[in-house]
Amino acid sequence: MEKALYHQNQVVVYNTLSRQKEVFEPLHAPFVGMYACGPTVYSEPHLGNCRSFTMYDLMFRYLTHLGYKVRYLRNITDAGHVESTSGEAGDRISKQAKLEQVEPMEIVQKYTVKFHWIMDMLNCLPPSIEPTATGHIVEQIEMTKTIMENGFAYETPEAIYFDVEKFNASYPYTKLSGRNLDELLNNTRELDGQSSKRGRLDFALMIKAKPEHIMRWPSPWGDVYPGWHIECSAMSTKYLGKTFDIHCGGMDLIPTHHTNEIAQSIACNHTEPVKYWLHPNMLTVNGQKMSKSLGNAFLPVELFEGTHPLLDKGYSPMTVRFSMLQAHYRSTLDFSNDALKAAEKGYKRLMTAQQLLENLQATEQPNAEDEAAVNKILVGVYAGMNNDFNAAQTIAELSEAATMINTWNDKHNKVASVSAFTLDRLKQTYSTFLFDIFGLRQETEGDNSKLSGVMDLVIDIRKDARSKKDFATSDKIRDALQAVGIQLKDSKDGTTWENN
């Protein structure tokens, strides 16, 4: 039996906790536990979050390709007291339910379905387990009880709070963020009337539900609903254990959510919860931070349909996915018309090359330089992904391969100047990275079967015109098609077309 690919490929990841690159060594290889903070389902999926989920999908796909047995959790936050980066806090799902005059779980269902639809459009694989906060209230209550028993939480008339300063006396609370605790305390607002809360940084594990609060569960402290942070700790512990391999989430979650996850997990389980913390970066639009206040925040659907004022046109889901892959996940990704058009061109170029590659034949007299060039590419595609999942580096290698493929197709009459063994390896590797690892798929606008039928008819009419030496009609057909983005290619084997 062949060894799994991870034996030949050493993956290096940037660990936010240590602030350096580290060799990825799972706790219990070949098994890998991976947790990603999922959406809070109270509104349309945010494009920035979609970028993060696409990056998690890339990591999941690549580790699985290497032969790891990955258990990938991506939760659904369908209840709880959620804090925003602006400092606003509250039960957003209940608030949205009141605005739309429906039950909270109708909001949850509506936006969970939309989230799954967007993930499917972007061709993200479903996680191994997709736990919900409401499905794990018992685990959250039990975890809160244990934290209280260990002396790191206390009860007040309004909530069960985590005692940050007491925890910090035995563990550096800000280890993940690298922030100074004294500065955080000095810069944190007054307690806003929460007189029973001991410290400014203390956060709610469980909140006592007021009579008007709809989503509520019985507990030792009366009817409660969960704080935001306890959800992820309870679910990840249940399915991945007290310590697991990878925790993903946007960089905006580092200072509060992930910092508090670490604190409450250690306070409960007496051990570091995660070995490697991986954080994708943010999106910008035309060089500016994406935000509603600037009017440059658009939804994935607006991007697909081109209905936002900042967009010249719509871009297909695979063009959007490819644009995300073109930037390393720890780099900011700028969405602009120029960037998206370049991504569209790059995506189509690699896809066209893949189709050409499948029809190439090997030569009986391989060219040594081409053999060496292909072997370099075959090593390079893995080197890119092994380098902290650097898809952009791998795309550069595939682009080199596309150049060779086009040369072989155009100048060598569909004959690759490499051996059959090398050509087969290139075909397999090129296809594997495009479809299985990058998660791209062939796509055409509209109904491809209908378009193909129409094009077959048009090509026959043009062929008939050329046979009658009616070159004016032949050229008119070619030029008219080119004007709408369809290019005809004539060769001795006939005429083919390409939708640009």
Coordinates of N, CA, C and O in Angstrom, one line a residue, residues 83-195:
E83 N -21.5 39.8 20.2 CA -20.8 41.1 20.3 C -20.2 41.4 18.9 O -19.6 40.6 18.3
S84 N -20.4 42.7 18.4 CA -19.8 43.1 17.2 C -18.5 43.8 17.4 O -18.1 44.1 18.5
T85 N -17.8 44.0 16.3 CA -16.5 44.7 16.4 C -16.6 46.1 16.8 O -15.7 46.7 17.3
S86 N -17.8 46.7 16.6 CA -18.1 48.1 17.0 C -18.4 48.2 18.5 O -18.5 49.3 19.0
G87 N -18.6 47.1 19.2 CA -18.9 47.1 20.6 C -20.4 46.9 20.9 O -20.8 46.7 22.0
E88 N -21.2 46.9 19.8 CA -22.6 46.7 20.0 C -22.8 45.2 20.4 O -22.2 44.3 19.8
A89 N -23.7 45.0 21.3 CA -24.0 43.6 21.7 C -25.5 43.4 21.9 O -26.2 44.3 22.2
G90 N -25.9 42.2 21.8 CA -27.3 41.8 22.0 C -27.7 40.6 21.2 O -26.9 40.0 20.5
D91 N -28.9 40.2 21.4 CA -29.4 39.0 20.7 C -29.9 39.4 19.3 O -31.0 39.9 19.1
R92 N -29.0 39.4 18.3 CA -29.3 39.9 17.0 C -30.5 39.1 16.3 O -31.3 39.7 15.6
I93 N -30.5 37.8 16.6 CA -31.6 37.0 16.0 C -33.0 37.4 16.5 O -33.9 37.6 15.7
S94 N -33.1 37.6 17.8 CA -34.3 38.1 18.4 C -34.7 39.5 17.8 O -35.9 39.8 17.6
K95 N -33.7 40.4 17.7 CA -33.9 41.7 17.2 C -34.5 41.7 15.8 O -35.4 42.4 15.4
Q96 N -33.8 40.8 15.0 CA -34.3 40.7 13.6 C -35.7 40.1 13.5 O -36.4 40.5 12.6
A97 N -36.0 39.2 14.4 CA -37.3 38.6 14.4 C -38.3 39.6 14.7 O -39.4 39.6 14.0
K98 N -38.1 40.5 15.6 CA -39.0 41.6 15.9 C -39.2 42.5 14.7 O -40.3 42.9 14.4
L99 N -38.1 42.8 14.0 CA -38.2 43.7 12.8 C -39.0 43.1 11.7 O -39.8 43.8 11.1
E100 N -38.8 41.8 11.5 CA -39.6 41.1 10.4 C -40.9 40.5 10.9 O -41.6 39.9 10.1
Q101 N -41.2 40.7 12.2 CA -42.4 40.2 12.8 C -42.6 38.7 12.6 O -43.7 38.3 12.1
V102 N -41.6 37.9 12.9 CA -41.7 36.5 12.8 C -41.0 35.9 14.0 O -40.5 36.6 14.9
E103 N -41.1 34.6 14.1 CA -40.4 33.9 15.2 C -38.9 33.8 15.0 O -38.5 33.8 13.8
P104 N -38.1 33.9 16.1 CA -36.6 33.8 15.9 C -36.1 32.7 15.0 O -35.2 32.8 14.2
M105 N -36.7 31.5 15.2 CA -36.3 30.3 14.5 C -36.7 30.4 13.0 O -36.1 29.7 12.2
E106 N -37.6 31.3 12.6 CA -37.9 31.5 11.2 C -36.7 32.3 10.6 O -36.3 32.1 9.5
I107 N -36.2 33.3 11.4 CA -35.0 34.0 10.9 C -33.8 33.1 10.8 O -33.1 33.1 9.8
V108 N -33.7 32.2 11.7 CA -32.6 31.2 11.7 C -32.7 30.4 10.4 O -31.7 30.2 9.7
Q109 N -33.9 29.8 10.2 CA -34.1 29.0 9.0 C -33.8 29.7 7.7 O -33.2 29.2 6.8
K110 N -34.4 30.9 7.6 CA -34.3 31.7 6.4 C -32.8 32.0 6.0 O -32.4 31.8 4.9
Y111 N -32.0 32.4 7.0 CA -30.7 32.8 6.7 C -29.7 31.7 6.7 O -28.6 31.7 6.0
T112 N -30.0 30.6 7.3 CA -29.2 29.4 7.2 C -29.3 28.8 5.8 O -28.3 28.4 5.2
V113 N -30.5 28.8 5.3 CA -30.8 28.3 3.9 C -30.0 29.2 2.9 O -29.3 28.7 2.0
K114 N -30.0 30.5 3.1 CA -29.3 31.4 2.2 C -27.8 31.2 2.3 O -27.1 31.2 1.3
F115 N -27.3 31.0 3.5 CA -25.9 30.7 3.7 C -25.5 29.5 3.0 O -24.5 29.4 2.3
H116 N -26.2 28.4 3.1 CA -25.9 27.1 2.5 C -25.9 27.3 0.9 O -25.1 26.7 0.2
W117 N -26.9 28.1 0.4 CA -27.0 28.3 -1.0 C -25.7 29.1 -1.5 O -25.2 28.7 -2.6
I118 N -25.3 30.1 -0.8 CA -24.1 30.8 -1.2 C -22.9 29.9 -1.2 O -22.0 29.9 -2.1
M119 N -22.8 29.0 -0.1 CA -21.6 28.1 0.0 C -21.6 27.1 -1.2 O -20.6 26.8 -1.7
D120 N -22.8 26.7 -1.6 CA -22.9 25.8 -2.7 C -22.5 26.5 -4.0 O -21.9 25.9 -4.9
M121 N -23.0 27.8 -4.2 CA -22.6 28.5 -5.4 C -21.1 28.7 -5.5 O -20.5 28.6 -6.6
L122 N -20.4 28.8 -4.3 CA -18.9 29.0 -4.3 C -18.3 27.6 -4.3 O -17.0 27.5 -4.2
N123 N -19.0 26.5 -4.3 CA -18.5 25.2 -4.4 C -17.7 24.8 -3.2 O -16.7 24.1 -3.2
C124 N -18.2 25.3 -2.0 CA -17.5 24.9 -0.7 C -18.1 23.6 -0.3 O -19.4 23.4 -0.3
L125 N -17.3 22.6 0.1 CA -17.8 21.4 0.6 C -18.5 21.5 1.9 O -18.1 22.4 2.7
P126 N -19.5 20.7 2.2 CA -20.1 20.8 3.5 C -19.1 20.3 4.6 O -18.3 19.4 4.3
P127 N -19.2 20.9 5.8 CA -18.3 20.4 6.8 C -18.6 19.0 7.3 O -19.7 18.5 7.0
S128 N -17.7 18.3 8.0 CA -18.0 17.0 8.5 C -19.2 17.0 9.5 O -20.1 16.1 9.5
I129 N -19.2 18.1 10.3 CA -20.3 18.3 11.3 C -20.6 19.8 11.3 O -19.7 20.6 11.2
E130 N -21.9 20.1 11.3 CA -22.3 21.5 11.4 C -23.2 21.7 12.6 O -24.4 21.8 12.5
P131 N -22.6 21.8 13.8 CA -23.4 21.9 15.0 C -24.0 23.3 15.2 O -23.5 24.3 14.7
T132 N -25.2 23.3 15.8 CA -25.8 24.6 16.1 C -25.8 24.9 17.6 O -25.7 24.0 18.4
A133 N -25.8 26.2 17.9 CA -25.7 26.6 19.3 C -26.9 26.1 20.1 O -26.8 25.6 21.2
T134 N -28.1 26.2 19.4 CA -29.4 25.8 20.1 C -29.4 24.3 20.4 O -30.1 23.8 21.3
G135 N -28.6 23.5 19.6 CA -28.6 22.1 19.8 C -27.6 21.6 20.8 O -27.5 20.4 21.1
H136 N -26.9 22.6 21.5 CA -25.9 22.3 22.4 C -25.9 23.2 23.7 O -24.9 23.5 24.3
I137 N -27.1 23.5 24.1 CA -27.3 24.3 25.2 C -26.9 23.6 26.5 O -26.3 24.1 27.4
V138 N -27.2 22.3 26.6 CA -26.9 21.5 27.7 C -25.3 21.5 27.9 O -24.9 21.7 29.1
E139 N -24.6 21.3 26.8 CA -23.1 21.3 27.0 C -22.6 22.7 27.4 O -21.6 22.8 28.2
Q140 N -23.2 23.7 27.0 CA -22.8 25.1 27.4 C -23.1 25.3 28.9 O -22.3 25.9 29.6
I141 N -24.2 24.9 29.3 CA -24.6 25.0 30.7 C -23.6 24.2 31.6 O -23.1 24.7 32.6
E142 N -23.3 23.0 31.2 CA -22.4 22.1 32.0 C -21.0 22.8 32.0 O -20.3 22.7 33.0
M143 N -20.5 23.3 30.9 CA -19.2 24.0 30.8 C -19.2 25.2 31.8 O -18.2 25.4 32.5
T144 N -20.3 25.9 31.8 CA -20.4 27.1 32.6 C -20.3 26.7 34.1 O -19.6 27.3 34.9
K145 N -21.0 25.6 34.5 CA -21.0 25.1 35.8 C -19.6 24.7 36.2 O -19.1 25.0 37.4
T146 N -18.8 24.0 35.3 CA -17.5 23.6 35.6 C -16.6 24.8 35.8 O -15.7 24.8 36.8
I147 N -16.7 25.8 35.0 CA -15.9 27.0 35.1 C -16.2 27.7 36.5 O -15.2 28.2 37.2
M148 N -17.4 27.7 36.9 CA -17.8 28.3 38.2 C -17.2 27.5 39.3 O -16.6 28.0 40.3
E149 N -17.2 26.2 39.2 CA -16.7 25.3 40.2 C -15.2 25.5 40.3 O -14.6 25.3 41.4
N150 N -14.5 25.8 39.2 CA -13.1 26.0 39.2 C -12.7 27.4 39.7 O -11.5 27.7 39.7
G151 N -13.7 28.2 40.0 CA -13.4 29.5 40.5 C -13.2 30.7 39.5 O -12.7 31.7 40.0
F152 N -13.5 30.5 38.3 CA -13.3 31.5 37.3 C -14.5 32.2 36.7 O -14.5 32.9 35.7
A153 N -15.7 32.0 37.4 CA -16.9 32.6 37.0 C -17.8 32.9 38.2 O -17.6 32.3 39.3
Y154 N -18.7 33.8 38.1 CA -19.5 34.2 39.2 C -20.9 34.6 38.7 O -21.1 35.0 37.6
E155 N -21.9 34.5 39.6 CA -23.2 34.8 39.3 C -23.6 36.2 39.8 O -23.2 36.6 40.9
T156 N -24.4 36.9 38.9 CA -24.9 38.2 39.3 C -26.4 38.2 39.0 O -26.9 37.2 38.4
P157 N -27.2 39.2 39.3 CA -28.6 39.2 39.0 C -28.9 39.1 37.5 O -30.0 38.7 37.2
E158 N -28.0 39.5 36.7 CA -28.3 39.5 35.2 C -27.6 38.4 34.4 O -28.0 38.1 33.3
A159 N -26.5 37.8 35.0 CA -25.8 36.8 34.1 C -24.7 36.1 35.0 O -24.5 36.4 36.2
I160 N -24.2 35.1 34.3 CA -23.0 34.4 34.8 C -21.8 34.9 34.1 O -21.7 34.8 32.8
Y161 N -20.9 35.6 34.8 CA -19.7 36.2 34.1 C -18.4 35.5 34.3 O -18.2 34.9 35.4
F162 N -17.6 35.6 33.3 CA -16.2 35.0 33.4 C -15.3 36.1 34.1 O -15.3 37.2 33.6
D163 N -14.5 35.7 35.0 CA -13.6 36.6 35.8 C -12.3 36.7 35.0 O -11.4 35.8 35.2
V164 N -12.1 37.7 34.2 CA -10.9 37.8 33.3 C -9.7 38.1 34.2 O -8.6 37.4 34.0
E165 N -9.7 39.0 35.1 CA -8.5 39.3 35.9 C -8.1 38.2 36.7 O -6.9 38.0 36.9
K166 N -9.0 37.4 37.3 CA -8.6 36.3 38.1 C -8.0 35.2 37.2 O -6.9 34.6 37.6
F167 N -8.5 35.0 36.0 CA -7.9 34.0 35.1 C -6.5 34.5 34.7 O -5.6 33.7 34.6
N168 N -6.4 35.8 34.4 CA -5.1 36.3 34.0 C -4.0 36.1 35.0 O -2.8 36.2 34.7
A169 N -4.3 36.0 36.3 CA -3.3 35.8 37.3 C -2.6 34.4 37.1 O -1.5 34.3 37.6
S170 N -3.2 33.5 36.4 CA -2.6 32.2 36.2 C -2.3 31.9 34.8 O -1.5 30.9 34.5
Y171 N -2.8 32.7 33.8 CA -2.6 32.5 32.4 C -2.7 33.8 31.7 O -3.6 34.6 32.0
P172 N -1.7 34.1 30.8 CA -1.8 35.4 30.1 C -3.0 35.5 29.1 O -3.1 34.9 28.1
Y173 N -4.0 36.2 29.6 CA -5.3 36.3 28.9 C -5.2 36.8 27.5 O -5.9 36.3 26.6
T174 N -4.2 37.7 27.2 CA -4.1 38.3 25.9 C -3.0 37.7 25.1 O -2.5 38.3 24.1
K175 N -2.7 36.4 25.4 CA -1.6 35.8 24.7 C -1.9 35.7 23.2 O -0.9 35.9 22.4
L176 N -3.1 35.4 22.8 CA -3.4 35.3 21.3 C -3.3 36.6 20.6 O -2.7 36.7 19.5
S177 N -3.8 37.7 21.2 CA -3.9 39.0 20.6 C -2.6 39.8 20.7 O -2.3 40.7 19.9
G178 N -1.8 39.5 21.8 CA -0.6 40.2 22.0 C -0.8 41.6 22.6 O 0.1 42.4 22.7
R179 N -2.0 41.9 23.0 CA -2.4 43.2 23.6 C -1.9 43.3 25.0 O -1.7 42.2 25.7
N180 N -1.8 44.5 25.5 CA -1.5 44.7 26.9 C -2.8 44.8 27.7 O -3.6 45.6 27.5
L181 N -2.8 44.0 28.8 CA -4.1 43.9 29.6 C -4.4 45.2 30.3 O -5.5 45.7 30.3
D182 N -3.3 45.9 30.8 CA -3.6 47.1 31.5 C -4.1 48.2 30.6 O -5.0 48.9 30.9
E183 N -3.6 48.2 29.3 CA -4.1 49.2 28.4 C -5.6 48.8 28.0 O -6.4 49.7 27.8
L184 N -5.9 47.6 27.9 CA -7.3 47.2 27.6 C -8.2 47.6 28.7 O -9.3 48.1 28.5
L185 N -7.8 47.4 29.9 CA -8.6 47.8 31.1 C -8.8 49.3 31.1 O -9.9 49.8 31.3
N186 N -7.8 50.1 30.8 CA -7.9 51.5 30.8 C -8.7 52.1 29.7 O -9.4 53.1 29.8
N187 N -8.7 51.4 28.5 CA -9.4 51.8 27.3 C -10.9 51.3 27.2 O -11.6 51.7 26.3
T188 N -11.2 50.4 28.2 CA -12.6 49.8 28.1 C -13.5 50.8 28.8 O -13.2 51.4 29.8
R189 N -14.7 50.9 28.2 CA -15.7 51.8 28.8 C -16.1 51.4 30.2 O -16.0 50.2 30.6
E190 N -16.7 52.3 30.9 CA -17.3 52.0 32.2 C -18.4 51.0 32.0 O -18.9 50.7 30.9
L191 N -18.8 50.4 33.1 CA -19.7 49.3 33.1 C -21.1 49.6 32.7 O -22.0 48.7 32.7
D192 N -21.5 50.8 32.4 CA -22.8 51.2 31.9 C -23.9 50.7 32.8 O -24.9 50.1 32.3
G193 N -23.8 50.9 34.1 CA -24.9 50.5 35.0 C -24.8 49.0 35.4 O -25.7 48.6 36.2
Q194 N -23.9 48.2 34.8 CA -23.8 46.8 35.2 C -23.0 46.7 36.5 O -21.9 46.2 36.5
S195 N -23.6 47.2 37.6 CA -22.8 47.3 38.9 C -22.4 46.0 39.4 O -21.4 45.9 40.2

